[in-house]
Amino acid sequence: ETLALGLKPGFRAYTLEVNETSGVGSLLRPGNRVDVLTKLDSEKRQVTSFVFQNLQILATGQRLDWGREPPKSQRSNNDNANGEYGTVTLAVTPEQAETLMNLEGHPLRLVLRGTGDEEILSVPSQSESEILSKLGHFAPSGRRSIEIIRGGSK
């Protein structure tokens, strides 16, 4: 089996280096679909944004399909028999490959999609200040105090 057989016309295989966090805890498998999220720093603000949505995973490490482990001789140093891997290969268009290449050096995070979830959502980029302003949104306003009662008196 070769990686090229899994590519549809017009697509390319693009490999990203991942770790336990950026690679969804080493729980991704070929055939899964993911979104790619990044955080960019500009001169004026820090922005979190979805780069791409609904990309197909072609390989995790050297594994091309669900059921079979690659022979030990074909495993890289970043892969082991426990299903852990150091790279994920995605099916992307040439334009998507260029974008991912331009984002090298910026943190990229893969976000696993549920089976059958192929909807593309319009998710606006958010700055750090926009995200922080939402964190206390559901907290009640006003100051709270704690009343301490010792021995039956306040």
Short mmCIF file of C-alpha atoms in Angstrom, two decimals:
data_model
loop_
_atom_site.label_atom_id
_atom_site.label_comp_id
_atom_site.label_asym_id
_atom_site.label_seq_id
_atom_site.Cartn_x
_atom_site.Cartn_y
_atom_site.Cartn_z
CA GLU A 1 0.00 0.00 0.00
CA THR A 2 1.32 3.44 -0.84
CA LEU A 3 0.27 6.87 0.30
CA ALA A 4 -0.29 8.01 -3.29
CA LEU A 5 -3.15 5.51 -3.68
CA GLY A 6 -5.11 7.32 -0.97
CA LEU A 7 -4.95 10.69 -2.73
CA LYS A 8 -7.82 11.93 -4.85
CA PRO A 9 -6.95 13.89 -8.02
CA GLY A 10 -6.00 17.48 -7.19
CA PHE A 11 -4.87 16.68 -3.66
CA ARG A 12 -1.44 16.42 -2.10
CA ALA A 13 -0.12 14.70 1.02
CA TYR A 14 1.15 17.24 3.57
CA THR A 15 2.81 16.06 6.78
CA LEU A 16 2.66 18.02 10.01
CA GLU A 17 4.78 17.35 13.06
CA VAL A 18 2.52 16.80 16.09
CA ASN A 19 2.88 16.07 19.76
CA GLU A 20 0.56 14.69 22.42
CA THR A 21 -1.39 17.97 22.61
CA SER A 22 -1.47 19.18 19.01
CA GLY A 23 -2.23 15.65 17.76
CA VAL A 24 -5.31 14.99 19.95
CA GLY A 25 -3.50 12.78 22.44
CA SER A 26 -2.25 10.35 19.75
CA LEU A 27 -5.86 9.24 19.22
CA LEU A 28 -6.11 10.24 15.55
CA ARG A 29 -6.34 7.52 12.93
CA PRO A 30 -6.14 7.45 9.13
CA GLY A 31 -9.57 8.23 7.73
CA ASN A 32 -10.46 10.65 10.56
CA ARG A 33 -11.24 14.24 9.64
CA VAL A 34 -9.80 17.26 11.43
CA ASP A 35 -9.84 21.04 11.50
CA VAL A 36 -6.58 22.98 11.78
CA LEU A 37 -6.47 25.79 14.35
CA THR A 38 -3.68 28.32 14.85
CA LYS A 39 -2.70 31.28 17.00
CA LEU A 40 -0.98 34.17 15.23
CA ASP A 41 0.82 37.12 16.77
CA SER A 42 0.83 40.35 14.83
CA GLU A 43 2.23 43.72 15.88
CA LYS A 44 -1.14 44.82 17.21
CA ARG A 45 -2.85 41.69 18.52
CA GLN A 46 -2.88 37.94 18.95
CA VAL A 47 -5.53 36.09 16.92
CA THR A 48 -6.84 32.52 17.11
CA SER A 49 -8.33 31.21 13.89
CA PHE A 50 -9.42 28.07 12.08
CA VAL A 51 -7.10 27.71 9.11
CA PHE A 52 -8.89 24.77 7.43
CA GLN A 53 -11.86 22.58 8.24
CA ASN A 54 -12.68 18.97 7.42
CA LEU A 55 -9.30 17.72 6.22
CA GLN A 56 -8.84 13.98 5.82
CA ILE A 57 -6.03 12.23 7.67
CA LEU A 58 -4.12 9.96 5.29
CA ALA A 59 -1.56 8.65 7.77
CA THR A 60 -0.50 8.88 11.40
CA GLY A 61 3.23 8.33 11.56
CA GLN A 62 3.82 5.43 9.18
CA ARG A 63 0.33 3.96 9.60
CA LEU A 64 -1.79 4.18 6.45
CA ASP A 65 -4.80 2.18 7.55
CA TRP A 66 -6.73 1.25 10.69
CA GLY A 67 -5.87 -2.37 11.09
CA ARG A 68 -2.23 -2.87 10.32
CA GLU A 69 0.91 -1.64 11.99
CA PRO A 70 3.81 -0.87 9.65
CA PRO A 71 6.70 -3.31 9.90
CA LYS A 72 9.30 -2.30 12.50
CA SER A 73 11.79 -1.59 9.71
CA GLN A 74 9.40 1.06 8.26
CA ARG A 75 8.61 2.87 11.54
CA SER A 76 10.27 6.19 12.18
CA ASN A 77 11.83 7.07 15.51
CA ASN A 78 8.69 9.13 16.27
CA ASP A 79 6.35 6.13 16.05
CA ASN A 80 5.90 3.16 18.33
CA ALA A 81 3.71 0.08 18.64
CA ASN A 82 1.43 1.78 21.21
CA GLY A 83 -0.17 3.87 18.47
CA GLU A 84 1.80 7.00 19.31
CA TYR A 85 3.20 9.01 16.43
CA GLY A 86 5.10 12.21 15.76
CA THR A 87 3.54 13.18 12.43
CA VAL A 88 0.12 13.34 10.78
CA THR A 89 -0.27 13.41 6.99
CA LEU A 90 -3.28 15.30 5.63
CA ALA A 91 -4.91 15.41 2.19
CA VAL A 92 -4.74 19.05 1.07
CA THR A 93 -5.00 21.12 -2.10
CA PRO A 94 -1.85 22.80 -3.39
CA GLU A 95 -3.14 26.15 -2.07
CA GLN A 96 -3.74 24.63 1.38
CA ALA A 97 -0.21 23.19 1.32
CA GLU A 98 1.20 26.66 0.63
CA THR A 99 -0.78 28.13 3.53
CA LEU A 100 0.38 25.41 5.93
CA MET A 101 3.96 25.94 4.82
CA ASN A 102 3.65 29.68 5.48
CA LEU A 103 2.34 28.91 8.98
CA GLU A 104 5.38 26.83 9.94
CA GLY A 105 6.74 28.24 13.16
CA HIS A 106 3.26 29.17 14.40
CA PRO A 107 1.43 26.79 16.73
CA LEU A 108 -0.95 24.51 14.84
CA ARG A 109 -3.50 22.33 16.61
CA LEU A 110 -5.55 19.55 15.04
CA VAL A 111 -9.17 19.38 16.18
CA LEU A 112 -10.88 16.02 15.67
CA ARG A 113 -14.32 15.98 14.01
CA GLY A 114 -17.02 13.46 14.82
CA THR A 115 -17.81 10.71 12.34
CA GLY A 116 -20.02 12.09 9.58
CA ASP A 117 -19.52 15.74 10.60
CA GLU A 118 -18.46 17.38 7.36
CA GLU A 119 -20.17 20.76 7.83
CA ILE A 120 -18.00 23.79 7.13
CA LEU A 121 -18.80 26.56 9.61
CA SER A 122 -18.12 30.26 9.36
CA VAL A 123 -16.05 30.81 12.48
CA PRO A 124 -14.61 34.31 12.77
CA SER A 125 -11.08 34.76 14.06
CA GLN A 126 -10.93 35.92 17.66
CA SER A 127 -8.39 38.09 19.38
CA GLU A 128 -7.15 37.34 22.85
CA SER A 129 -9.09 40.30 24.26
CA GLU A 130 -12.32 39.07 22.60
CA ILE A 131 -11.86 35.62 24.13
CA LEU A 132 -11.01 37.03 27.55
CA SER A 133 -14.08 39.30 27.51
CA LYS A 134 -16.28 36.20 27.07
CA LEU A 135 -14.75 34.25 29.96
CA GLY A 136 -16.69 36.05 32.68
CA HIS A 137 -19.84 36.42 30.59
CA PHE A 138 -21.94 34.05 32.69
CA ALA A 139 -20.58 35.10 36.07
CA PRO A 140 -23.02 37.15 38.16
CA SER A 141 -22.17 40.81 38.37
CA GLY A 142 -21.41 42.58 41.63
CA ARG A 143 -19.13 41.63 44.44
CA ARG A 144 -19.70 38.56 46.50
CA SER A 145 -18.76 38.20 50.09
CA ILE A 146 -18.47 35.26 52.41
CA GLU A 147 -20.15 35.48 55.77
CA ILE A 148 -18.17 33.74 58.52
CA ILE A 149 -20.05 32.55 61.60
CA ARG A 150 -18.04 31.41 64.62
CA GLY A 151 -19.66 30.01 67.71
CA GLY A 152 -23.12 31.19 66.74
CA SER A 153 -22.22 34.87 66.26
CA LYS A 154 -21.21 36.79 63.21
#
